[in-house]
Short mmCIF file of C-alpha atoms and ligand atoms in Angstrom, two decimals:
data_model
loop_
_atom_site.label_atom_id
_atom_site.label_comp_id
_atom_site.label_asym_id
_atom_site.label_seq_id
_atom_site.Cartn_x
_atom_site.Cartn_y
_atom_site.Cartn_z
CA MET A 30 17.58 -9.77 -15.97
CA GLY A 31 19.60 -9.97 -12.42
CA THR A 32 22.50 -9.72 -11.32
CA THR A 33 24.11 -13.01 -10.80
CA THR A 34 26.63 -14.31 -8.60
CA VAL A 35 28.03 -17.79 -6.53
CA ASN A 36 24.88 -18.10 -5.25
CA GLY A 37 21.71 -17.28 -7.42
CA THR A 38 20.92 -14.20 -9.38
CA PHE A 39 18.96 -10.69 -8.10
CA GLY A 40 17.58 -7.30 -9.15
CA LEU A 41 16.76 -4.51 -7.46
CA ASP A 42 13.63 -2.84 -8.18
CA ILE A 43 14.42 1.39 -5.99
CA GLY A 44 10.73 2.75 -6.00
CA GLY A 45 9.96 6.05 -5.03
CA THR A 46 8.26 4.86 -1.97
CA LEU A 47 9.91 1.43 -1.66
CA THR A 48 13.67 -0.51 -2.64
CA LYS A 49 12.86 -4.11 -3.93
CA ILE A 50 15.10 -7.18 -3.97
CA VAL A 51 14.06 -10.16 -6.38
CA PHE A 52 16.88 -12.98 -5.32
CA TYR A 53 16.78 -16.20 -6.41
CA GLN A 54 18.92 -19.01 -4.48
CA GLU A 55 19.83 -21.27 -6.05
CA GLU A 56 19.94 -25.26 -3.92
CA ASN A 57 23.95 -25.35 -4.34
CA ASN A 58 26.59 -26.00 -1.81
CA LEU A 59 28.84 -23.04 -1.92
CA LYS A 60 29.24 -21.06 0.71
CA SER A 61 27.71 -17.59 0.81
CA MET A 62 27.63 -14.91 2.59
CA LEU A 63 24.81 -12.49 0.98
CA VAL A 64 22.85 -16.30 1.47
CA ASP A 65 23.10 -16.86 5.32
CA PHE A 66 22.28 -12.54 5.49
CA ILE A 67 19.50 -13.25 3.61
CA LYS A 68 18.12 -16.44 5.18
CA THR A 69 18.99 -15.56 8.56
CA LYS A 70 16.95 -13.07 8.90
CA THR A 71 13.28 -11.51 7.77
CA GLU A 72 14.11 -8.16 9.13
CA TYR A 73 16.98 -5.94 7.75
CA GLY A 74 17.59 -2.19 9.35
CA SER A 75 14.78 -0.68 10.43
CA THR A 76 12.25 -0.83 7.71
CA GLY A 77 13.11 -3.60 5.96
CA LYS A 78 11.39 -7.12 5.45
CA ARG A 79 11.38 -10.86 4.18
CA ASP A 80 7.41 -11.87 3.02
CA LYS A 81 8.45 -15.53 3.74
CA HIS A 82 4.96 -16.23 2.48
CA LEU A 83 5.87 -14.61 -1.17
CA SER A 84 8.90 -16.99 -1.41
CA PHE A 85 8.55 -20.60 -3.77
CA LYS A 86 10.59 -22.63 -5.75
CA PHE A 87 11.64 -23.07 -9.04
CA ASN A 88 13.52 -24.97 -10.56
CA ASN A 89 16.85 -25.69 -8.61
CA GLY A 90 15.86 -23.08 -6.81
CA THR A 91 14.34 -20.73 -4.57
CA PHE A 92 13.01 -17.07 -4.79
CA HIS A 93 13.32 -15.24 -2.37
CA PHE A 94 11.44 -11.23 -2.26
CA ILE A 95 12.91 -8.52 0.43
CA VAL A 96 11.17 -5.07 0.25
CA PHE A 97 12.25 -1.36 2.26
CA GLU A 98 11.55 2.11 2.36
CA THR A 99 13.88 3.50 -0.45
CA ARG A 100 14.46 6.68 2.08
CA ARG A 101 16.42 4.03 4.05
CA MET A 102 19.30 3.43 0.77
CA HIS A 103 21.66 5.21 2.59
CA SER A 104 21.78 3.16 5.68
CA ALA A 105 21.04 0.18 3.08
CA ILE A 106 24.09 0.94 1.52
CA GLN A 107 26.24 1.29 5.41
CA MET A 108 24.68 -2.04 6.10
CA ILE A 109 25.66 -4.47 2.63
CA LEU A 110 29.46 -2.50 3.60
CA SER A 111 29.87 -3.55 7.24
CA ASN A 112 28.54 -6.79 6.36
CA SER A 113 30.49 -6.51 3.85
CA LEU A 114 28.41 -8.23 0.75
CA VAL A 115 30.61 -5.95 -1.60
CA LYS A 116 32.82 -8.99 -2.62
CA GLU A 117 29.70 -11.12 -4.10
CA ILE A 118 27.09 -8.43 -5.02
CA GLY A 119 30.23 -8.02 -7.60
CA THR A 120 31.46 -4.52 -9.21
CA SER A 121 28.06 -3.53 -10.77
CA VAL A 122 24.09 -4.86 -9.99
CA ASN A 123 21.19 -3.98 -12.25
CA ALA A 124 17.61 -2.54 -11.70
CA THR A 125 14.83 -0.79 -12.35
CA GLY A 126 13.10 2.09 -10.88
CA GLY A 127 13.81 5.33 -10.26
CA GLY A 128 16.02 5.17 -8.10
CA SER A 129 18.21 3.64 -10.39
CA TYR A 130 19.12 6.55 -12.05
CA LYS A 131 19.08 8.92 -8.79
CA PHE A 132 21.57 6.35 -6.28
CA GLU A 133 23.43 6.16 -9.85
CA GLU A 134 26.23 8.17 -7.96
CA GLU A 135 25.78 7.33 -4.45
CA PHE A 136 26.88 2.91 -5.56
CA LYS A 137 29.74 4.45 -7.11
CA ASN A 138 31.40 6.81 -5.10
CA ALA A 139 30.09 5.32 -1.90
CA LYS A 140 33.54 4.26 -0.18
CA GLY A 141 33.97 0.81 0.08
CA LEU A 142 31.33 0.74 -2.41
CA GLY A 143 32.00 1.09 -6.05
CA ILE A 144 29.58 -0.39 -7.77
CA GLU A 145 28.57 0.59 -11.57
CA ILE A 146 24.31 0.35 -11.56
CA CYS A 147 22.86 -1.13 -14.77
CA LYS A 148 19.44 0.23 -15.52
CA ILE A 149 17.23 -2.04 -17.17
CA ASP A 150 13.36 -0.54 -18.36
CA GLU A 151 11.45 -0.76 -15.41
CA ILE A 152 8.24 -1.74 -17.32
CA LYS A 153 9.60 -4.71 -19.96
CA SER A 154 11.03 -6.00 -16.44
CA LEU A 155 7.51 -6.16 -14.56
CA ILE A 156 6.10 -7.08 -17.82
CA LYS A 157 8.16 -9.54 -17.55
CA GLY A 158 8.48 -11.30 -14.15
CA LEU A 159 4.40 -11.02 -14.89
CA ASN A 160 3.85 -12.99 -17.12
CA PHE A 161 6.52 -14.85 -15.69
CA LEU A 162 4.26 -15.63 -12.64
CA LEU A 163 1.54 -15.80 -14.57
CA ASN A 164 2.66 -18.41 -17.22
CA ARG A 165 4.23 -20.57 -14.58
CA VAL A 166 3.30 -20.27 -11.23
CA ASP A 167 0.84 -21.24 -9.37
CA ASP A 168 -1.67 -19.48 -7.48
CA GLU A 169 -0.35 -15.77 -7.98
CA ALA A 170 -3.22 -13.93 -9.10
CA PHE A 171 -7.00 -14.27 -7.41
CA GLU A 172 -10.84 -13.14 -7.37
CA PHE A 173 -12.90 -12.82 -4.92
CA ASP A 174 -16.21 -14.87 -5.60
CA ASP A 175 -20.29 -13.84 -5.45
CA GLU A 176 -19.62 -14.46 -1.05
CA GLY A 177 -16.56 -12.61 -0.90
CA LYS A 178 -14.24 -15.24 -0.79
CA LYS A 179 -10.38 -15.19 -2.01
CA ARG A 180 -10.22 -17.67 -5.24
CA PHE A 181 -7.07 -18.74 -7.19
CA CYS A 182 -6.75 -17.91 -11.19
CA ASN A 183 -4.54 -19.33 -12.94
CA PHE A 184 -3.44 -19.23 -17.01
CA ILE A 185 -0.69 -21.75 -16.72
CA ASN A 186 -0.91 -23.61 -20.48
CA GLY A 187 -4.57 -21.42 -20.25
CA ASP A 188 -6.05 -23.77 -18.08
CA ILE A 189 -9.87 -24.09 -18.41
CA PRO A 190 -11.90 -24.05 -14.86
CA ASN A 191 -15.23 -24.91 -15.89
CA GLY A 192 -15.31 -26.24 -18.85
CA VAL A 193 -14.00 -22.19 -20.08
CA ARG A 194 -10.95 -21.12 -21.24
CA ASN A 195 -8.21 -18.18 -19.58
CA ASN A 196 -6.74 -16.25 -22.26
CA LEU A 197 -4.36 -14.46 -20.50
CA PHE A 198 -4.07 -11.91 -23.30
CA PRO A 199 -4.89 -8.75 -23.71
CA TYR A 200 -4.74 -8.20 -20.67
CA LEU A 201 -4.75 -4.66 -19.00
CA LEU A 202 -1.44 -3.62 -15.52
CA VAL A 203 -3.33 -1.22 -13.80
CA ASN A 204 0.51 -1.08 -11.20
CA VAL A 205 -0.37 0.98 -8.04
CA GLY A 206 2.77 2.17 -6.34
CA THR A 207 3.68 5.08 -5.24
CA GLY A 208 1.95 6.38 -8.61
CA VAL A 209 -0.23 5.07 -10.60
CA SER A 210 1.51 2.57 -14.33
CA ILE A 211 -1.48 1.55 -16.85
CA VAL A 212 -0.72 -0.24 -19.39
CA LYS A 213 -2.14 -2.59 -21.67
CA VAL A 214 -0.38 -5.71 -23.04
CA GLU A 215 -1.04 -7.70 -26.66
CA ASN A 216 1.07 -10.78 -26.12
CA GLU A 217 4.24 -11.30 -24.40
CA GLU A 218 6.33 -9.22 -26.19
CA SER A 219 4.21 -6.58 -27.53
CA PHE A 220 2.24 -4.11 -25.14
CA GLN A 221 1.84 -0.43 -24.41
CA ARG A 222 0.84 2.19 -21.53
CA ILE A 223 -2.83 4.16 -22.21
CA SER A 224 -4.11 6.41 -20.06
CA GLY A 225 -6.22 9.35 -19.57
CA ILE A 226 -4.85 12.90 -20.98
CA ASN A 227 -3.29 14.87 -18.50
CA PHE A 228 -6.27 17.73 -17.94
CA PHE A 229 -3.24 19.94 -16.86
CA GLU A 230 -1.39 19.49 -20.22
CA LEU A 231 -4.57 19.63 -22.44
CA ILE A 232 -3.69 23.43 -24.04
CA THR A 233 0.05 22.10 -25.17
CA VAL A 234 -2.53 18.81 -25.88
CA VAL A 235 0.26 16.33 -24.65
CA GLN A 236 -0.97 13.06 -23.16
CA LYS A 237 1.07 12.52 -20.78
CA LYS A 238 1.20 8.78 -20.15
CA LEU A 239 1.42 8.32 -16.01
CA GLY A 240 -2.01 6.08 -15.39
CA SER A 241 -3.61 8.62 -12.21
CA GLY A 242 -1.50 11.53 -9.82
CA LEU A 243 -3.56 9.61 -6.95
CA GLY A 244 -1.72 6.28 -6.51
CA GLY A 245 -0.09 4.96 -3.30
CA GLY A 246 2.06 7.38 -3.07
CA THR A 247 -1.08 9.97 -2.13
CA PHE A 248 -3.04 7.66 0.53
CA TRP A 249 0.77 7.52 2.81
CA GLY A 250 1.10 10.52 2.50
CA LEU A 251 -2.13 12.04 3.50
CA ALA A 252 -2.94 9.23 6.03
CA LYS A 253 0.86 10.51 7.89
CA LEU A 254 -0.28 14.69 7.50
CA LEU A 255 -3.50 13.74 8.84
CA THR A 256 -3.16 11.32 11.56
CA GLN A 257 -0.95 9.06 14.16
CA ALA A 258 -0.02 6.42 11.11
CA LYS A 259 2.69 4.81 12.51
CA SER A 260 3.45 3.12 9.57
CA PHE A 261 1.12 2.03 6.30
CA GLU A 262 0.32 -1.52 7.81
CA GLU A 263 -0.89 1.35 10.98
CA ALA A 264 -2.96 2.98 8.26
CA ILE A 265 -4.33 0.03 6.52
CA GLU A 266 -5.28 -1.98 9.97
CA LEU A 267 -7.22 0.89 11.47
CA CYS A 268 -9.06 0.99 7.66
CA SER A 269 -11.11 -2.11 8.52
CA LEU A 270 -12.88 0.09 11.89
CA GLY A 271 -13.81 3.27 9.74
CA LYS A 272 -16.78 4.96 8.55
CA GLU A 273 -15.74 6.51 4.97
CA SER A 274 -18.96 7.87 5.24
CA LYS A 275 -17.59 10.22 8.72
CA VAL A 276 -16.06 12.29 5.66
CA ASP A 277 -17.34 11.54 2.24
CA MET A 278 -20.29 13.52 1.59
CA THR A 279 -22.45 10.77 -0.21
CA VAL A 280 -25.71 11.38 -2.84
CA GLY A 281 -28.61 11.09 0.01
CA ASP A 282 -26.53 13.70 2.04
CA ILE A 283 -27.36 15.98 -0.42
CA TYR A 284 -30.58 15.17 -1.44
CA GLY A 285 -31.63 14.28 2.06
CA GLY A 286 -31.56 10.98 2.33
CA ASN A 287 -32.78 10.50 -1.87
CA SER A 288 -31.53 8.42 -3.88
CA TYR A 289 -31.47 10.92 -6.74
CA ALA A 290 -31.93 10.12 -10.90
CA GLY A 291 -31.16 6.96 -10.45
CA LEU A 292 -28.40 7.08 -8.25
CA ASN A 293 -28.61 5.04 -5.16
CA PRO A 294 -28.63 7.43 -1.80
CA ASP A 295 -24.96 5.57 -0.76
CA MET A 296 -23.04 6.54 -3.76
CA THR A 297 -20.26 9.04 -2.63
CA ALA A 298 -20.79 12.78 -4.78
CA SER A 299 -17.80 14.34 -2.88
CA PHE A 300 -15.03 13.08 -0.92
CA PHE A 301 -13.69 14.24 2.42
CA ALA A 302 -16.64 16.66 1.57
CA LYS A 303 -18.76 16.14 4.12
CA ILE A 304 -15.92 17.58 6.72
CA THR A 305 -16.82 21.25 5.45
CA SER A 306 -20.02 20.90 7.20
CA LEU A 307 -18.76 20.66 9.93
CA ASN A 308 -17.85 23.35 13.08
CA LEU A 309 -13.42 21.81 13.77
CA ASP A 310 -13.38 24.34 16.34
CA ASP A 311 -15.97 24.29 18.55
CA ASP A 312 -16.16 20.89 17.59
CA CYS A 313 -12.81 19.27 18.20
CA LYS A 314 -11.23 21.81 20.83
CA ASN A 315 -11.63 20.33 24.38
CA PHE A 316 -9.61 17.01 22.49
CA THR A 317 -6.15 16.50 22.41
CA ASP A 318 -4.79 13.28 20.45
CA ALA A 319 -4.57 10.55 23.32
CA ASP A 320 -8.41 11.39 23.19
CA VAL A 321 -9.48 10.53 20.55
CA CYS A 322 -6.31 7.57 21.38
CA LYS A 323 -8.32 5.72 23.95
CA GLY A 324 -11.34 6.19 22.30
CA LYS A 325 -13.19 9.08 23.80
CA PRO A 326 -16.76 8.93 22.28
CA ASP A 327 -17.46 12.25 21.60
CA LEU A 328 -17.97 14.94 18.26
CA PHE A 329 -14.47 14.44 17.37
CA PHE A 330 -13.80 10.53 17.07
CA VAL A 331 -17.61 10.27 15.56
CA TYR A 332 -16.80 12.72 13.24
CA PHE A 333 -13.09 13.27 13.01
CA ASN A 334 -11.16 10.17 14.10
CA ASN A 335 -8.41 9.11 12.08
CA ILE A 336 -9.88 5.39 11.10
CA ASN A 337 -12.21 7.23 9.49
CA LEU A 338 -9.61 9.22 7.45
CA TYR A 339 -7.24 6.56 6.85
CA LEU A 340 -10.37 4.43 5.45
CA GLY A 341 -11.80 8.43 3.17
CA LEU A 342 -8.40 8.06 1.74
CA LEU A 343 -8.44 4.69 1.29
CA HIS A 344 -11.57 5.53 -0.31
CA MET A 345 -10.96 8.61 -2.22
CA VAL A 346 -7.84 7.04 -4.09
CA THR A 347 -9.22 2.68 -4.92
CA ASN A 348 -11.98 4.16 -6.92
CA ASN A 349 -10.03 6.65 -8.91
CA ILE A 350 -7.33 4.48 -9.81
CA GLY A 351 -10.51 1.12 -10.32
CA GLN A 352 -13.03 3.95 -12.62
CA ILE A 353 -9.90 4.66 -15.13
CA SER A 354 -8.87 1.50 -15.53
CA THR A 355 -12.39 0.24 -15.59
CA LEU A 356 -13.22 2.83 -18.63
CA LEU A 357 -9.62 1.84 -20.47
CA ALA A 358 -9.87 -1.64 -19.37
CA LYS A 359 -14.08 -1.00 -21.29
CA GLU A 360 -12.23 1.58 -24.18
CA HIS A 361 -10.06 -1.21 -24.91
CA SER A 362 -12.38 -4.22 -25.29
CA ILE A 363 -10.18 -5.81 -21.96
CA GLU A 364 -11.68 -9.08 -20.23
CA ASN A 365 -8.75 -9.07 -17.85
CA ILE A 366 -6.59 -5.80 -15.45
CA PHE A 367 -4.35 -7.71 -13.19
CA TYR A 368 -3.47 -4.99 -10.56
CA ALA A 369 -0.73 -5.03 -8.61
CA GLY A 370 1.95 -2.40 -6.27
CA ASN A 371 2.79 -1.91 -2.97
CA PHE A 372 -0.72 -0.52 -2.64
CA LEU A 373 -2.49 -3.46 -2.53
CA ARG A 374 0.07 -4.88 -0.76
CA LYS A 375 -1.74 -6.25 3.10
CA ASN A 376 -5.06 -4.16 1.37
CA GLU A 377 -7.24 -6.43 1.31
CA ILE A 378 -9.83 -2.88 1.44
CA SER A 379 -9.35 -2.08 -1.85
CA GLN A 380 -8.28 -5.83 -3.21
CA LYS A 381 -12.17 -6.79 -2.75
CA ALA A 382 -13.17 -3.20 -4.15
CA PHE A 383 -10.79 -3.42 -7.68
CA SER A 384 -12.17 -6.52 -7.86
CA ASP A 385 -16.46 -5.71 -7.36
CA GLY A 386 -16.19 -2.45 -8.90
CA THR A 387 -14.66 -4.02 -11.67
CA LYS A 388 -17.28 -6.30 -12.04
CA PHE A 389 -20.18 -4.00 -11.62
CA TRP A 390 -18.22 -1.03 -13.46
CA SER A 391 -17.98 -3.45 -16.91
CA GLY A 392 -21.34 -5.43 -15.81
CA GLY A 393 -19.72 -8.74 -15.59
CA LYS A 394 -17.62 -7.65 -18.96
CA THR A 395 -14.77 -7.36 -17.27
CA LYS A 396 -12.71 -9.28 -14.37
CA GLY A 397 -10.38 -6.99 -11.24
CA ILE A 398 -7.30 -10.28 -10.81
CA GLU A 399 -5.21 -8.83 -8.04
CA ILE A 400 -0.94 -10.29 -8.19
CA ILE A 401 -0.22 -11.52 -5.23
CA ASN A 402 3.57 -11.47 -5.42
CA TYR A 403 4.82 -7.40 -5.64
CA LEU A 404 6.58 -6.96 -8.54
P1 ADP B 528 6.96 2.59 -5.96
O1 ADP B 528 8.04 1.65 -6.55
O2 ADP B 528 7.15 3.47 -6.53
O3 ADP B 528 8.13 2.34 -3.98
P2 ADP B 528 5.50 0.01 -4.45
O4 ADP B 528 4.67 -0.63 -5.61
O5 ADP B 528 6.86 -0.39 -3.87
O6 ADP B 528 5.57 1.43 -5.37
O7 ADP B 528 4.15 1.22 -3.88
C1 ADP B 528 4.70 2.21 -3.11
C2 ADP B 528 3.19 2.02 -2.23
O8 ADP B 528 3.10 0.70 -1.37
C3 ADP B 528 3.32 3.40 -1.38
O9 ADP B 528 3.40 4.62 -1.98
C4 ADP B 528 2.19 3.06 -0.36
O10 ADP B 528 0.93 3.41 -0.88
C5 ADP B 528 2.39 1.56 -0.72
N1 ADP B 528 2.97 0.91 0.74
C6 ADP B 528 3.47 -1.15 1.10
N2 ADP B 528 3.98 -0.82 1.96
C7 ADP B 528 4.63 -0.22 2.05
C8 ADP B 528 5.35 0.45 3.87
N3 ADP B 528 6.03 -0.78 4.07
N4 ADP B 528 5.66 1.52 3.33
C9 ADP B 528 5.71 2.29 3.55
N5 ADP B 528 4.66 2.04 2.32
C10 ADP B 528 4.73 1.28 2.13
#
């Protein structure tokens, strides 16, 4: 499905937030500017990164993975031009994702570029890539054991750990990107998008086959708006210091610390609702951003600092997606849910929540398994 160059094959996925490039470099000794360009760096421009730890060898070559922010596409094109990479890339590239439509004209008409984008179906490629990784490459998926340690799940040749055959199909793929796609995969060839109804369109009884409107983009968009986070990675790192109970209203908050009708007092009753009980004008007026950054231990810091907001946001998005997925797995009698997409990139809090939450809410019937490579 990739585009073949002198020294390998590459494919593009131009998503709503991130553009992913996978490059399969064949081990031959042909001189290639493209290979040199990719391999001599791990950072490209202001947002481009090569994830060295995701690379793996396969047959006579190596897979490399590069990511950059889609909003930087224009600069990426300039970089291709200024490094004279067009000659090797050729006159057409295969690409998936919404950006293969959005940037079609720019690729074709940018001065000196003249590249035709050949659109490849996004979900078909995603499933093909996932089946390839799970069937052919070791340690590409993991879950968390009861002690919270990562445990790899291998499906190559139907591995038989502890005497139990790890059957791959059917499985549910929950791809958490800017938005969420939920797909039931029955076998190598057959799959279908499944998900709930979009409530706002019930009148026309249109089944919108979107997973959830709350996705990785919701987390990052709101984090950017409400906090001083400079990058997704920074927001995720800070999450580990926060307490969602500072912003979320729990059952205990409503019932004076008691459980109610079997509901645990620590359960979230309403995301972010605790903020409604604050008098923000009075509580916050004396504090500047600098105070917050310095960690002044005041009301503002305790109740309303970035750290708790980050985690509150992460909690809200992760819970929503995990709950929908587990319910769908139950409805379709599916035992394995694979969670993929860049929302999970370096995001162990959500990885763990998906793994533990899926097990808990399905009564141990369904496993939540994380995918290592972004697809
Ligand atoms: P898409 O194909 O829709 O762009 P991805 O699977 O690439 O989807 O995931 C995009 C999501 O990944 C973002 O909404 C954000 O939650 C998260 N993310 C991870 N790393 C970054 C980053 N460096 N910059 C922006 N978002 C990131």
